[in-house]
Amino acid sequence: MLQFYFHPSPNPMKAALLLEELQTPFELVAVDTFKGQQHQPEFLKINPNAKVPAIVDDGVAVFDSHAILLYLGAKHGQFVATAPAESAAMLSWLQFIATGLSPFSGQAVHFLHHAPEALPYARTRYLKEVERHYRILDERLAKSPYLAGASYTIADMALWGWASFAGYILGEAGLTAYPNVKRLVEEISARPAAIRAHDLKTKLTLKADFDEETRKALFSQNT
C-alpha cells in the first residue's frame, strides 16, 4: 500500500486532495513538523529536503507536492490534460504555482506571523507578490472554468492547496478581491474528496503550540 507522509499544511493538502480524488488506498503516516520529525534520519531517506509531503509507492519514493501530483496523475491517467493545448496550459499553471504562488505564500506567512522581528520591507515584498499572483490567476479563471481549460486537473488542486489558506495571509477579506479564484476554491472545497482530505487531520494527534521547539524545527537553518 502507498504510504503518504503528511502534515495538514498547504503543500501536503494538494497531494491529499489528489489521493482522495483518485480513491486509491493509502497509509497515512504523520510527520509532526512542529516536533521536528521531518529531520529524522528515516524520513530524510525519503526526502533529503526534510519537507512534507512525500509518498512511497511500491518502494518508489516521491517528494515535493507538485512532483507527487505529476507522478500520480500520470500513473492513474486521471486529472491530467491530454490534448496538447490543455496539457501545455496545465503544466504552465502548475509551474506558475510551484515557482510563484507557493513559495511567495510561504514567505509571506513566515514574515507576517513567525519572524522574530517585524520587517516592513519583507512583509510588503511577499504580500504584494502573493496579491500579484492571485490577480494573474483571477484573470485566467475569468476566461476559463479551470486553469487548464474546460477540465479540472492537478493544476487546480495545486492552487487549492494554498488558496484555501489564503485568509492567513490576506486577512479577513480572504479571496474577496479575486472572485474567480474564490469561485474555484469554493467549488473544489465542496467536493467530497476535499472534505475527506480536510478530515485527515482528525485522524492524527499533532502538536499545535507554536513555541521555541517548533520554531527551531521549522527554521533550523536560522539557528
PDB file of C-alpha atoms in Angstrom, residues 2-19 26-33 37-38 43-57 60-72 98 102 157-158 160-162 165 197 200 204 218:
ATOM      1  CA  LEU A   2       1.141   3.543  -0.766  1.00  0.00           C
ATOM      2  CA  GLN A   3       2.490   5.425   2.261  1.00  0.00           C
ATOM      3  CA  PHE A   4       1.565   9.110   2.427  1.00  0.00           C
ATOM      4  CA  TYR A   5       3.770  11.225   4.709  1.00  0.00           C
ATOM      5  CA  PHE A   6       1.565  14.077   5.820  1.00  0.00           C
ATOM      6  CA  HIS A   7       1.090  17.150   7.951  1.00  0.00           C
ATOM      7  CA  PRO A   8      -2.080  19.265   7.429  1.00  0.00           C
ATOM      8  CA  SER A   9      -0.432  22.282   5.838  1.00  0.00           C
ATOM      9  CA  PRO A  10      -0.925  23.762   2.340  1.00  0.00           C
ATOM     10  CA  ASN A  11       1.546  21.747   0.273  1.00  0.00           C
ATOM     11  CA  PRO A  12       0.606  18.335   1.722  1.00  0.00           C
ATOM     12  CA  MET A  13      -3.074  19.197   1.234  1.00  0.00           C
ATOM     13  CA  LYS A  14      -2.512  19.301  -2.527  1.00  0.00           C
ATOM     14  CA  ALA A  15      -1.375  15.687  -2.538  1.00  0.00           C
ATOM     15  CA  ALA A  16      -4.093  14.704  -0.058  1.00  0.00           C
ATOM     16  CA  LEU A  17      -6.742  16.088  -2.393  1.00  0.00           C
ATOM     17  CA  LEU A  18      -5.454  14.105  -5.377  1.00  0.00           C
ATOM     18  CA  LEU A  19      -5.185  10.885  -3.374  1.00  0.00           C
ATOM     19  CA  PHE A  26      -3.028   4.696   1.176  1.00  0.00           C
ATOM     20  CA  GLU A  27      -1.494   4.502   4.625  1.00  0.00           C
ATOM     21  CA  LEU A  28      -1.450   7.880   6.339  1.00  0.00           C
ATOM     22  CA  VAL A  29       1.884   8.479   8.076  1.00  0.00           C
ATOM     23  CA  ALA A  30       2.046  11.504  10.348  1.00  0.00           C
ATOM     24  CA  VAL A  31       5.126  13.706  10.207  1.00  0.00           C
ATOM     25  CA  ASP A  32       4.788  16.158  13.081  1.00  0.00           C
ATOM     26  CA  THR A  33       6.779  19.055  11.691  1.00  0.00           C
ATOM     27  CA  GLN A  37      10.063  14.717  12.830  1.00  0.00           C
ATOM     28  CA  GLN A  38      10.885  15.796   9.260  1.00  0.00           C
ATOM     29  CA  PHE A  43      12.329  10.454   6.805  1.00  0.00           C
ATOM     30  CA  LEU A  44      15.426  12.046   5.267  1.00  0.00           C
ATOM     31  CA  LYS A  45      15.932   8.806   3.326  1.00  0.00           C
ATOM     32  CA  ILE A  46      12.590   9.539   1.644  1.00  0.00           C
ATOM     33  CA  ASN A  47      13.004  13.290   1.290  1.00  0.00           C
ATOM     34  CA  PRO A  48      16.505  14.654   1.896  1.00  0.00           C
ATOM     35  CA  ASN A  49      14.994  18.164   1.848  1.00  0.00           C
ATOM     36  CA  ALA A  50      13.132  17.435   5.114  1.00  0.00           C
ATOM     37  CA  LYS A  51       9.744  18.619   3.872  1.00  0.00           C
ATOM     38  CA  VAL A  52       6.280  17.133   3.590  1.00  0.00           C
ATOM     39  CA  PRO A  53       4.534  15.766   1.636  1.00  0.00           C
ATOM     40  CA  ALA A  54       6.216  12.619   0.379  1.00  0.00           C
ATOM     41  CA  ILE A  55       4.960   9.241  -0.751  1.00  0.00           C
ATOM     42  CA  VAL A  56       6.426   5.780  -1.082  1.00  0.00           C
ATOM     43  CA  ASP A  57       4.574   3.849  -3.769  1.00  0.00           C
ATOM     44  CA  VAL A  60       9.337   4.234  -5.123  1.00  0.00           C
ATOM     45  CA  ALA A  61       9.832   7.447  -3.141  1.00  0.00           C
ATOM     46  CA  VAL A  62       8.474  10.724  -4.500  1.00  0.00           C
ATOM     47  CA  PHE A  63       8.824  14.055  -2.696  1.00  0.00           C
ATOM     48  CA  ASP A  64       7.603  17.614  -3.377  1.00  0.00           C
ATOM     49  CA  SER A  65       3.880  18.202  -3.732  1.00  0.00           C
ATOM     50  CA  HIS A  66       3.956  19.004  -7.443  1.00  0.00           C
ATOM     51  CA  ALA A  67       6.141  16.004  -8.252  1.00  0.00           C
ATOM     52  CA  ILE A  68       3.584  13.847  -6.436  1.00  0.00           C
ATOM     53  CA  LEU A  69       0.728  15.410  -8.412  1.00  0.00           C
ATOM     54  CA  LEU A  70       2.501  14.727 -11.700  1.00  0.00           C
ATOM     55  CA  TYR A  71       3.552  11.216 -10.703  1.00  0.00           C
ATOM     56  CA  LEU A  72       0.144  10.074  -9.517  1.00  0.00           C
ATOM     57  CA  ALA A  98       5.095  25.815  -7.870  1.00  0.00           C
ATOM     58  CA  SER A 102       3.518  28.613  -3.260  1.00  0.00           C
ATOM     59  CA  MET A 157      -5.548  21.061  -6.946  1.00  0.00           C
ATOM     60  CA  ALA A 158      -2.199  22.810  -6.620  1.00  0.00           C
ATOM     61  CA  TRP A 160      -6.450  24.929  -3.895  1.00  0.00           C
ATOM     62  CA  GLY A 161      -3.681  23.843  -1.538  1.00  0.00           C
ATOM     63  CA  TRP A 162      -2.562  27.398  -0.815  1.00  0.00           C
ATOM     64  CA  PHE A 165      -5.496  29.023   3.387  1.00  0.00           C
ATOM     65  CA  ALA A 197      -8.720  15.497   2.650  1.00  0.00           C
ATOM     66  CA  LEU A 200      -7.367  13.560   7.506  1.00  0.00           C
ATOM     67  CA  LEU A 204      -3.795  12.350  13.776  1.00  0.00           C
ATOM     68  CA  LEU A 218      10.710  24.640  11.165  1.00  0.00           C
TER      69      LEU A 218
END
